[in-house]
Amino acid sequence: MAIGGEFMRRLLQDAGLRPSMRVLDAGCGSGDVTLIAAELVGSAGHVVGIDRSVGVVHAARERASAAGVGNVTFETRDIDDPPEGPFDAVVGRRVLMYHPDPVRAVRGLAAALREGGIAAFHEHAAVEPLSGDGLMLHRTAQGWLHETIRREDGNGRIGMELHAVLTQAGLNVVEVRAEAVVQTPTQHYALASIVGAVLPRIVERGVATADEIDIGTLEARLDAERIASGSTYVADMMFGAWGQKR
Ligand SMILES: C[S@@+](CC[C@H](N)C(=O)[O-])C[C@H]1O[C@@H](n2cnc3c(N)ncnc32)[C@H](O)[C@@H]1O
């Protein structure tokens, strides 16, 4: 499961996703969250995943079909143009950060909710490293990600803004929660895999070269750095927020 999978599952459960519900996953990517939601709503429920990228929608469909998951459908759509509701819940992970006007996006998605319906979002916020003395490679690798998001006009701090975004979109905010992403000498985090997944964008945006990143050895170098320093490193918070349509 991708980064934050367990966090998202708890968020959806606590926000109130239940069997039989009809759910919209906004900016579904290759379907990680769609599949979690599909499990929670069960065979009597249904989840529609939408994404503006044709390629990821195709991949999500193939993946669900290969896994024999029948209660999901995927559509190539912008989140500003949601499918017809009403949905019992609209959910999304790491998608509002890429929207130029997240309040407008959430308001538009909430319009497809029934009265009392749930809106639940998982986003991140970069924080100044709380620790990490000597962990220069960790700071550098995290910096590649943050700078790439910044150059793509993404909002790397939107987790901190979720309460305001949901409120301004007209929702009653029920809860905002956060967990730190913690790395220790013995606690691995998928930083190198994330850098690997984002590598073409890092290079394309001119943030770092493939040689500087040296993805083939990055994970081993990060692990070695934490083990040598004995430090704990925190530079990223996962935020979850949910609200209800009035
Ligand atoms: C970081 S990925 C997250 C994918 C998925 N939610 C997950 O957590 O695995 C962001 C996704 O949002 C999609 N996206 C960004 N802005 C969008 C928009 N305005 N409408 C539809 N999809 C959008 C991108 O195409 C991408 O697949």
PDB file of C-alpha atoms and ligand atoms in Angstrom:
ATOM      1  CA  MET A   1       0.000   0.000   0.000  1.00  0.00           C
ATOM      2  CA  ALA A   2       1.237   3.475  -0.848  1.00  0.00           C
ATOM      3  CA  ILE A   3       2.463   6.015   1.698  1.00  0.00           C
ATOM      4  CA  GLY A   4      -0.213   6.951   4.193  1.00  0.00           C
ATOM      5  CA  GLY A   5      -2.450   3.981   3.357  1.00  0.00           C
ATOM      6  CA  GLU A   6      -3.193   3.108   6.970  1.00  0.00           C
ATOM      7  CA  PHE A   7      -3.661   6.770   7.854  1.00  0.00           C
ATOM      8  CA  MET A   8      -6.178   7.120   5.013  1.00  0.00           C
ATOM      9  CA  ARG A   9      -8.035   3.966   5.983  1.00  0.00           C
ATOM     10  CA  ARG A  10      -8.444   5.182   9.569  1.00  0.00           C
ATOM     11  CA  LEU A  11      -9.486   8.600   8.329  1.00  0.00           C
ATOM     12  CA  LEU A  12     -12.193   7.118   6.108  1.00  0.00           C
ATOM     13  CA  GLN A  13     -13.426   4.786   8.824  1.00  0.00           C
ATOM     14  CA  ASP A  14     -13.546   7.525  11.448  1.00  0.00           C
ATOM     15  CA  ALA A  15     -15.166   9.956   9.021  1.00  0.00           C
ATOM     16  CA  GLY A  16     -17.988   7.429   8.680  1.00  0.00           C
ATOM     17  CA  LEU A  17     -17.565   5.419   5.464  1.00  0.00           C
ATOM     18  CA  ARG A  18     -19.872   2.452   5.859  1.00  0.00           C
ATOM     19  CA  PRO A  19     -21.182  -0.467   3.801  1.00  0.00           C
ATOM     20  CA  SER A  20     -23.605   0.470   0.995  1.00  0.00           C
ATOM     21  CA  MET A  21     -22.363   4.028   0.615  1.00  0.00           C
ATOM     22  CA  ARG A  22     -21.755   5.699  -2.745  1.00  0.00           C
ATOM     23  CA  VAL A  23     -18.365   7.423  -2.680  1.00  0.00           C
ATOM     24  CA  LEU A  24     -16.442   9.726  -5.020  1.00  0.00           C
ATOM     25  CA  ASP A  25     -12.602   9.594  -4.948  1.00  0.00           C
ATOM     26  CA  ALA A  26     -11.340  12.896  -6.366  1.00  0.00           C
ATOM     27  CA  GLY A  27      -7.922  12.744  -8.044  1.00  0.00           C
ATOM     28  CA  CYS A  28      -7.802   8.961  -7.634  1.00  0.00           C
ATOM     29  CA  GLY A  29      -4.454   8.393  -9.350  1.00  0.00           C
ATOM     30  CA  SER A  30      -3.880   4.671  -9.779  1.00  0.00           C
ATOM     31  CA  GLY A  31      -6.645   3.886  -7.310  1.00  0.00           C
ATOM     32  CA  ASP A  32      -5.030   3.302  -3.898  1.00  0.00           C
ATOM     33  CA  VAL A  33      -7.698   5.274  -2.029  1.00  0.00           C
ATOM     34  CA  THR A  34     -10.489   4.077  -4.329  1.00  0.00           C
ATOM     35  CA  LEU A  35      -9.682   0.489  -3.381  1.00  0.00           C
ATOM     36  CA  ILE A  36      -9.583   1.265   0.352  1.00  0.00           C
ATOM     37  CA  ALA A  37     -12.963   2.990   0.079  1.00  0.00           C
ATOM     38  CA  ALA A  38     -14.329   0.105  -2.000  1.00  0.00           C
ATOM     39  CA  GLU A  39     -13.439  -2.310   0.777  1.00  0.00           C
ATOM     40  CA  LEU A  40     -15.171  -0.136   3.372  1.00  0.00           C
ATOM     41  CA  VAL A  41     -18.415   0.310   1.410  1.00  0.00           C
ATOM     42  CA  GLY A  42     -18.529  -3.390   0.456  1.00  0.00           C
ATOM     43  CA  SER A  43     -20.276  -5.053  -2.435  1.00  0.00           C
ATOM     44  CA  ALA A  44     -23.525  -3.157  -1.810  1.00  0.00           C
ATOM     45  CA  GLY A  45     -21.692   0.156  -2.132  1.00  0.00           C
ATOM     46  CA  HIS A  46     -19.858   1.776  -5.008  1.00  0.00           C
ATOM     47  CA  VAL A  47     -16.852   4.049  -5.475  1.00  0.00           C
ATOM     48  CA  VAL A  48     -16.247   6.281  -8.486  1.00  0.00           C
ATOM     49  CA  GLY A  49     -12.614   7.333  -8.954  1.00  0.00           C
ATOM     50  CA  ILE A  50     -11.956  10.377 -11.116  1.00  0.00           C
ATOM     51  CA  ASP A  51      -8.662  11.760 -12.356  1.00  0.00           C
ATOM     52  CA  ARG A  52      -7.722  14.131 -15.155  1.00  0.00           C
ATOM     53  CA  SER A  53      -4.873  11.884 -16.311  1.00  0.00           C
ATOM     54  CA  VAL A  54      -5.959   9.312 -18.898  1.00  0.00           C
ATOM     55  CA  GLY A  55      -2.931   7.134 -18.128  1.00  0.00           C
ATOM     56  CA  VAL A  56      -3.578   6.736 -14.406  1.00  0.00           C
ATOM     57  CA  VAL A  57      -7.293   6.126 -14.953  1.00  0.00           C
ATOM     58  CA  HIS A  58      -6.413   3.334 -17.353  1.00  0.00           C
ATOM     59  CA  ALA A  59      -3.944   1.901 -14.826  1.00  0.00           C
ATOM     60  CA  ALA A  60      -6.533   2.121 -12.017  1.00  0.00           C
ATOM     61  CA  ARG A  61      -9.118   0.262 -14.113  1.00  0.00           C
ATOM     62  CA  GLU A  62      -6.655  -2.492 -14.991  1.00  0.00           C
ATOM     63  CA  ARG A  63      -5.594  -2.809 -11.381  1.00  0.00           C
ATOM     64  CA  ALA A  64      -9.165  -3.075 -10.027  1.00  0.00           C
ATOM     65  CA  SER A  65     -10.078  -5.561 -12.708  1.00  0.00           C
ATOM     66  CA  ALA A  66      -6.981  -7.694 -12.038  1.00  0.00           C
ATOM     67  CA  ALA A  67      -7.847  -7.665  -8.316  1.00  0.00           C
ATOM     68  CA  GLY A  68     -11.447  -8.682  -9.090  1.00  0.00           C
ATOM     69  CA  VAL A  69     -12.870  -5.566  -7.417  1.00  0.00           C
ATOM     70  CA  GLY A  70     -16.322  -5.040  -8.919  1.00  0.00           C
ATOM     71  CA  ASN A  71     -17.724  -2.113  -6.953  1.00  0.00           C
ATOM     72  CA  VAL A  72     -15.552   0.612  -8.519  1.00  0.00           C
ATOM     73  CA  THR A  73     -15.612   2.600 -11.734  1.00  0.00           C
ATOM     74  CA  PHE A  74     -13.062   5.112 -13.002  1.00  0.00           C
ATOM     75  CA  GLU A  75     -13.590   8.168 -15.165  1.00  0.00           C
ATOM     76  CA  THR A  76     -11.192  10.627 -16.765  1.00  0.00           C
ATOM     77  CA  ARG A  77     -12.484  13.908 -15.373  1.00  0.00           C
ATOM     78  CA  ASP A  78     -11.341  17.055 -13.693  1.00  0.00           C
ATOM     79  CA  ILE A  79     -12.390  17.354 -10.066  1.00  0.00           C
ATOM     80  CA  ASP A  80     -13.992  20.675 -11.047  1.00  0.00           C
ATOM     81  CA  ASP A  81     -16.488  18.655 -13.070  1.00  0.00           C
ATOM     82  CA  PRO A  82     -17.592  15.844 -10.739  1.00  0.00           C
ATOM     83  CA  PRO A  83     -19.997  13.147 -11.917  1.00  0.00           C
ATOM     84  CA  GLU A  84     -23.635  13.457 -11.034  1.00  0.00           C
ATOM     85  CA  GLY A  85     -24.428  12.817  -7.375  1.00  0.00           C
ATOM     86  CA  PRO A  86     -25.686  12.514  -4.872  1.00  0.00           C
ATOM     87  CA  PHE A  87     -22.763  10.775  -3.179  1.00  0.00           C
ATOM     88  CA  ASP A  88     -22.692   9.837   0.501  1.00  0.00           C
ATOM     89  CA  ALA A  89     -19.026  10.809   0.690  1.00  0.00           C
ATOM     90  CA  VAL A  90     -16.338  12.509  -1.336  1.00  0.00           C
ATOM     91  CA  VAL A  91     -12.732  11.701  -0.486  1.00  0.00           C
ATOM     92  CA  GLY A  92      -9.312  12.622  -1.802  1.00  0.00           C
ATOM     93  CA  ARG A  93      -5.624  12.252  -1.027  1.00  0.00           C
ATOM     94  CA  ARG A  94      -2.835  14.598  -2.137  1.00  0.00           C
ATOM     95  CA  VAL A  95      -5.033  16.270  -4.749  1.00  0.00           C
ATOM     96  CA  LEU A  96      -6.088  19.614  -3.225  1.00  0.00           C
ATOM     97  CA  MET A  97      -2.402  20.526  -3.028  1.00  0.00           C
ATOM     98  CA  TYR A  98      -2.335  20.720  -6.828  1.00  0.00           C
ATOM     99  CA  HIS A  99      -5.507  22.790  -7.235  1.00  0.00           C
ATOM    100  CA  PRO A 100      -5.102  26.535  -7.783  1.00  0.00           C
ATOM    101  CA  ASP A 101      -8.263  27.236  -5.760  1.00  0.00           C
ATOM    102  CA  PRO A 102      -8.905  24.403  -3.282  1.00  0.00           C
ATOM    103  CA  VAL A 103     -11.913  26.159  -1.731  1.00  0.00           C
ATOM    104  CA  ARG A 104     -13.620  26.248  -5.114  1.00  0.00           C
ATOM    105  CA  ALA A 105     -12.644  22.614  -5.733  1.00  0.00           C
ATOM    106  CA  VAL A 106     -14.111  21.418  -2.417  1.00  0.00           C
ATOM    107  CA  ARG A 107     -17.244  23.530  -2.891  1.00  0.00           C
ATOM    108  CA  GLY A 108     -17.764  21.948  -6.309  1.00  0.00           C
ATOM    109  CA  LEU A 109     -17.221  18.441  -4.966  1.00  0.00           C
ATOM    110  CA  ALA A 110     -19.526  19.106  -2.010  1.00  0.00           C
ATOM    111  CA  ALA A 111     -22.276  20.069  -4.469  1.00  0.00           C
ATOM    112  CA  ALA A 112     -22.299  16.404  -5.516  1.00  0.00           C
ATOM    113  CA  LEU A 113     -22.869  15.297  -1.884  1.00  0.00           C
ATOM    114  CA  ARG A 114     -26.228  14.563  -0.319  1.00  0.00           C
ATOM    115  CA  GLU A 115     -27.213  16.662   2.679  1.00  0.00           C
ATOM    116  CA  GLY A 116     -25.210  15.429   5.677  1.00  0.00           C
ATOM    117  CA  GLY A 117     -22.718  13.756   3.318  1.00  0.00           C
ATOM    118  CA  ILE A 118     -19.050  13.433   4.268  1.00  0.00           C
ATOM    119  CA  ALA A 119     -16.019  15.149   2.725  1.00  0.00           C
ATOM    120  CA  ALA A 120     -12.668  13.682   3.847  1.00  0.00           C
ATOM    121  CA  PHE A 121      -9.230  14.730   2.628  1.00  0.00           C
ATOM    122  CA  HIS A 122      -5.695  13.628   3.361  1.00  0.00           C
ATOM    123  CA  GLU A 123      -2.979  16.146   2.533  1.00  0.00           C
ATOM    124  CA  HIS A 124       0.559  16.869   3.727  1.00  0.00           C
ATOM    125  CA  ALA A 125       2.489  19.779   5.144  1.00  0.00           C
ATOM    126  CA  ALA A 126       6.242  20.148   4.991  1.00  0.00           C
ATOM    127  CA  VAL A 127       7.691  21.339   8.294  1.00  0.00           C
ATOM    128  CA  GLU A 128      11.160  22.548   9.204  1.00  0.00           C
ATOM    129  CA  PRO A 129      13.046  19.381  10.194  1.00  0.00           C
ATOM    130  CA  LEU A 130      12.419  18.918  13.934  1.00  0.00           C
ATOM    131  CA  SER A 131      15.621  16.991  14.255  1.00  0.00           C
ATOM    132  CA  GLY A 132      18.022  15.287  11.943  1.00  0.00           C
ATOM    133  CA  ASP A 133      21.378  16.633  13.004  1.00  0.00           C
ATOM    134  CA  GLY A 134      23.855  15.338  10.491  1.00  0.00           C
ATOM    135  CA  LEU A 135      21.136  13.983   8.231  1.00  0.00           C
ATOM    136  CA  MET A 136      22.104  16.169   5.305  1.00  0.00           C
ATOM    137  CA  LEU A 137      21.117  13.636   2.649  1.00  0.00           C
ATOM    138  CA  HIS A 138      17.654  13.341   4.220  1.00  0.00           C
ATOM    139  CA  ARG A 139      17.261  17.114   4.113  1.00  0.00           C
ATOM    140  CA  THR A 140      18.510  17.214   0.547  1.00  0.00           C
ATOM    141  CA  ALA A 141      16.193  14.422  -0.652  1.00  0.00           C
ATOM    142  CA  GLN A 142      13.178  15.943   1.088  1.00  0.00           C
ATOM    143  CA  GLY A 143      14.211  19.292  -0.388  1.00  0.00           C
ATOM    144  CA  TRP A 144      14.093  17.844  -3.943  1.00  0.00           C
ATOM    145  CA  LEU A 145      10.476  16.827  -3.344  1.00  0.00           C
ATOM    146  CA  HIS A 146       9.415  20.102  -1.744  1.00  0.00           C
ATOM    147  CA  GLU A 147      11.095  22.216  -4.413  1.00  0.00           C
ATOM    148  CA  THR A 148       9.544  20.174  -7.232  1.00  0.00           C
ATOM    149  CA  ILE A 149       6.065  20.649  -5.750  1.00  0.00           C
ATOM    150  CA  ARG A 150       6.767  24.373  -5.350  1.00  0.00           C
ATOM    151  CA  ARG A 151       7.916  24.709  -8.974  1.00  0.00           C
ATOM    152  CA  GLU A 152       4.740  22.923 -10.090  1.00  0.00           C
ATOM    153  CA  ASP A 153       2.707  25.519  -8.183  1.00  0.00           C
ATOM    154  CA  GLY A 154       1.653  22.838  -5.707  1.00  0.00           C
ATOM    155  CA  ASN A 155       0.945  23.812  -2.114  1.00  0.00           C
ATOM    156  CA  GLY A 156       3.308  21.855   0.130  1.00  0.00           C
ATOM    157  CA  ARG A 157       1.687  23.304   3.262  1.00  0.00           C
ATOM    158  CA  ILE A 158      -1.975  22.659   2.468  1.00  0.00           C
ATOM    159  CA  GLY A 159      -2.366  20.218   5.356  1.00  0.00           C
ATOM    160  CA  MET A 160      -2.188  23.221   7.681  1.00  0.00           C
ATOM    161  CA  GLU A 161      -4.932  24.933   5.692  1.00  0.00           C
ATOM    162  CA  LEU A 162      -7.499  22.126   5.550  1.00  0.00           C
ATOM    163  CA  HIS A 163      -9.707  23.518   8.308  1.00  0.00           C
ATOM    164  CA  ALA A 164      -9.928  26.864   6.530  1.00  0.00           C
ATOM    165  CA  VAL A 165     -10.456  25.286   3.107  1.00  0.00           C
ATOM    166  CA  LEU A 166     -13.308  23.018   4.232  1.00  0.00           C
ATOM    167  CA  THR A 167     -14.946  25.794   6.275  1.00  0.00           C
ATOM    168  CA  GLN A 168     -14.761  28.316   3.436  1.00  0.00           C
ATOM    169  CA  ALA A 169     -16.218  25.681   1.127  1.00  0.00           C
ATOM    170  CA  GLY A 170     -19.292  25.640   3.383  1.00  0.00           C
ATOM    171  CA  LEU A 171     -18.711  22.371   5.262  1.00  0.00           C
ATOM    172  CA  ASN A 172     -19.057  21.764   8.979  1.00  0.00           C
ATOM    173  CA  VAL A 173     -15.584  20.594   9.964  1.00  0.00           C
ATOM    174  CA  VAL A 174     -15.787  17.608  12.304  1.00  0.00           C
ATOM    175  CA  GLU A 175     -12.087  16.915  12.899  1.00  0.00           C
ATOM    176  CA  VAL A 176      -8.612  17.773  11.684  1.00  0.00           C
ATOM    177  CA  ARG A 177      -5.825  15.379  12.696  1.00  0.00           C
ATOM    178  CA  ALA A 178      -2.156  14.985  11.920  1.00  0.00           C
ATOM    179  CA  GLU A 179       0.603  12.431  12.282  1.00  0.00           C
ATOM    180  CA  ALA A 180       4.283  13.016  11.797  1.00  0.00           C
ATOM    181  CA  VAL A 181       6.246  10.933   9.338  1.00  0.00           C
ATOM    182  CA  VAL A 182       9.064   9.710  11.601  1.00  0.00           C
ATOM    183  CA  GLN A 183      12.335   8.177  10.458  1.00  0.00           C
ATOM    184  CA  THR A 184      14.788   6.604  12.887  1.00  0.00           C
ATOM    185  CA  PRO A 185      17.867   4.391  12.469  1.00  0.00           C
ATOM    186  CA  THR A 186      15.552   1.375  12.602  1.00  0.00           C
ATOM    187  CA  GLN A 187      12.361   2.913  11.222  1.00  0.00           C
ATOM    188  CA  HIS A 188      12.434   3.056   7.480  1.00  0.00           C
ATOM    189  CA  TYR A 189      10.344   5.460   5.431  1.00  0.00           C
ATOM    190  CA  ALA A 190       9.877   5.230   1.692  1.00  0.00           C
ATOM    191  CA  LEU A 191      11.702   8.484   0.971  1.00  0.00           C
ATOM    192  CA  ALA A 192      13.893   6.912  -1.714  1.00  0.00           C
ATOM    193  CA  SER A 193      10.895   5.253  -3.417  1.00  0.00           C
ATOM    194  CA  ILE A 194       9.037   8.554  -3.412  1.00  0.00           C
ATOM    195  CA  VAL A 195      12.053  10.316  -4.925  1.00  0.00           C
ATOM    196  CA  GLY A 196      12.183   7.472  -7.476  1.00  0.00           C
ATOM    197  CA  ALA A 197       8.520   7.936  -8.397  1.00  0.00           C
ATOM    198  CA  VAL A 198       8.956  11.709  -8.733  1.00  0.00           C
ATOM    199  CA  LEU A 199      12.401  11.481 -10.401  1.00  0.00           C
ATOM    200  CA  PRO A 200      11.319  12.489 -13.937  1.00  0.00           C
ATOM    201  CA  ARG A 201       9.577  15.580 -12.536  1.00  0.00           C
ATOM    202  CA  ILE A 202      12.543  16.498 -10.317  1.00  0.00           C
ATOM    203  CA  VAL A 203      14.854  16.369 -13.332  1.00  0.00           C
ATOM    204  CA  GLU A 204      12.376  18.038 -15.696  1.00  0.00           C
ATOM    205  CA  ARG A 205      11.841  20.975 -13.300  1.00  0.00           C
ATOM    206  CA  GLY A 206      15.618  21.426 -13.011  1.00  0.00           C
ATOM    207  CA  VAL A 207      15.648  20.728  -9.252  1.00  0.00           C
ATOM    208  CA  ALA A 208      18.442  18.122  -9.412  1.00  0.00           C
ATOM    209  CA  THR A 209      20.081  15.915 -12.023  1.00  0.00           C
ATOM    210  CA  ALA A 210      19.733  12.147 -12.225  1.00  0.00           C
ATOM    211  CA  ASP A 211      23.452  11.891 -11.426  1.00  0.00           C
ATOM    212  CA  GLU A 212      23.078  13.961  -8.267  1.00  0.00           C
ATOM    213  CA  ILE A 213      20.142  11.831  -7.141  1.00  0.00           C
ATOM    214  CA  ASP A 214      21.737   8.489  -8.106  1.00  0.00           C
ATOM    215  CA  ILE A 215      18.475   6.677  -7.439  1.00  0.00           C
ATOM    216  CA  GLY A 216      20.045   3.219  -7.561  1.00  0.00           C
ATOM    217  CA  THR A 217      21.987   3.880  -4.349  1.00  0.00           C
ATOM    218  CA  LEU A 218      19.763   6.484  -2.653  1.00  0.00           C
ATOM    219  CA  GLU A 219      17.917   4.138  -0.313  1.00  0.00           C
ATOM    220  CA  ALA A 220      21.117   2.510   0.945  1.00  0.00           C
ATOM    221  CA  ARG A 221      22.750   5.921   1.464  1.00  0.00           C
ATOM    222  CA  LEU A 222      19.730   7.216   3.412  1.00  0.00           C
ATOM    223  CA  ASP A 223      19.644   4.102   5.601  1.00  0.00           C
ATOM    224  CA  ALA A 224      23.399   4.332   6.232  1.00  0.00           C
ATOM    225  CA  GLU A 225      23.095   8.014   7.179  1.00  0.00           C
ATOM    226  CA  ARG A 226      20.386   7.363   9.792  1.00  0.00           C
ATOM    227  CA  ILE A 227      22.215   4.402  11.252  1.00  0.00           C
ATOM    228  CA  ALA A 228      25.496   6.328  11.479  1.00  0.00           C
ATOM    229  CA  SER A 229      23.911   9.376  13.126  1.00  0.00           C
ATOM    230  CA  GLY A 230      21.464   7.584  15.425  1.00  0.00           C
ATOM    231  CA  SER A 231      19.082  10.503  14.812  1.00  0.00           C
ATOM    232  CA  THR A 232      15.329  10.743  14.495  1.00  0.00           C
ATOM    233  CA  TYR A 233      14.113  12.773  11.542  1.00  0.00           C
ATOM    234  CA  VAL A 234      10.740  14.498  11.147  1.00  0.00           C
ATOM    235  CA  ALA A 235      10.075  16.868   8.265  1.00  0.00           C
ATOM    236  CA  ASP A 236       6.643  15.949   6.988  1.00  0.00           C
ATOM    237  CA  MET A 237       3.195  15.827   8.573  1.00  0.00           C
ATOM    238  CA  MET A 238       0.224  13.895   7.226  1.00  0.00           C
ATOM    239  CA  PHE A 239      -3.047  15.724   7.778  1.00  0.00           C
ATOM    240  CA  GLY A 240      -6.552  14.325   7.625  1.00  0.00           C
ATOM    241  CA  ALA A 241      -9.692  16.408   7.822  1.00  0.00           C
ATOM    242  CA  TRP A 242     -13.329  15.675   7.425  1.00  0.00           C
ATOM    243  CA  GLY A 243     -16.528  17.638   7.474  1.00  0.00           C
ATOM    244  CA  GLN A 244     -20.175  17.275   6.671  1.00  0.00           C
ATOM    245  CA  LYS A 245     -22.417  19.024   4.225  1.00  0.00           C
ATOM    246  CA  ARG A 246     -24.929  21.168   6.088  1.00  0.00           C
TER     247      ARG A 246
HETATM  248  C1  LIG B   1      -0.226  12.796  -5.932  1.00  0.00           C
HETATM  249  S1  LIG B   1      -1.389  12.022  -6.958  1.00  0.00           S
HETATM  250  C2  LIG B   1      -2.427  11.237  -5.728  1.00  0.00           C
HETATM  251  C3  LIG B   1      -3.238  10.107  -6.299  1.00  0.00           C
HETATM  252  C4  LIG B   1      -4.150   9.393  -5.297  1.00  0.00           C
HETATM  253  N1  LIG B   1      -5.125  10.286  -4.719  1.00  0.00           N
HETATM  254  C5  LIG B   1      -3.345   8.747  -4.207  1.00  0.00           C
HETATM  255  O1  LIG B   1      -3.267   9.279  -3.106  1.00  0.00           O
HETATM  256  O2  LIG B   1      -2.761   7.680  -4.471  1.00  0.00           O
HETATM  257  C6  LIG B   1      -2.419  13.389  -7.465  1.00  0.00           C
HETATM  258  C7  LIG B   1      -3.437  12.999  -8.520  1.00  0.00           C
HETATM  259  O3  LIG B   1      -4.386  14.055  -8.651  1.00  0.00           O
HETATM  260  C8  LIG B   1      -4.686  14.219 -10.015  1.00  0.00           C
HETATM  261  N2  LIG B   1      -5.185  15.590 -10.171  1.00  0.00           N
HETATM  262  C9  LIG B   1      -4.564  16.742  -9.831  1.00  0.00           C
HETATM  263  N3  LIG B   1      -5.367  17.783 -10.096  1.00  0.00           N
HETATM  264  C10 LIG B   1      -6.517  17.279 -10.622  1.00  0.00           C
HETATM  265  C11 LIG B   1      -7.721  17.853 -11.094  1.00  0.00           C
HETATM  266  N4  LIG B   1      -7.890  19.181 -11.111  1.00  0.00           N
HETATM  267  N5  LIG B   1      -8.693  17.038 -11.541  1.00  0.00           N
HETATM  268  C12 LIG B   1      -8.514  15.697 -11.565  1.00  0.00           C
HETATM  269  N6  LIG B   1      -7.395  15.092 -11.131  1.00  0.00           N
HETATM  270  C13 LIG B   1      -6.409  15.871 -10.664  1.00  0.00           C
HETATM  271  C14 LIG B   1      -3.383  13.940 -10.725  1.00  0.00           C
HETATM  272  O4  LIG B   1      -3.592  13.583 -12.082  1.00  0.00           O
HETATM  273  C15 LIG B   1      -2.819  12.795  -9.894  1.00  0.00           C
HETATM  274  O5  LIG B   1      -3.200  11.540 -10.398  1.00  0.00           O
END
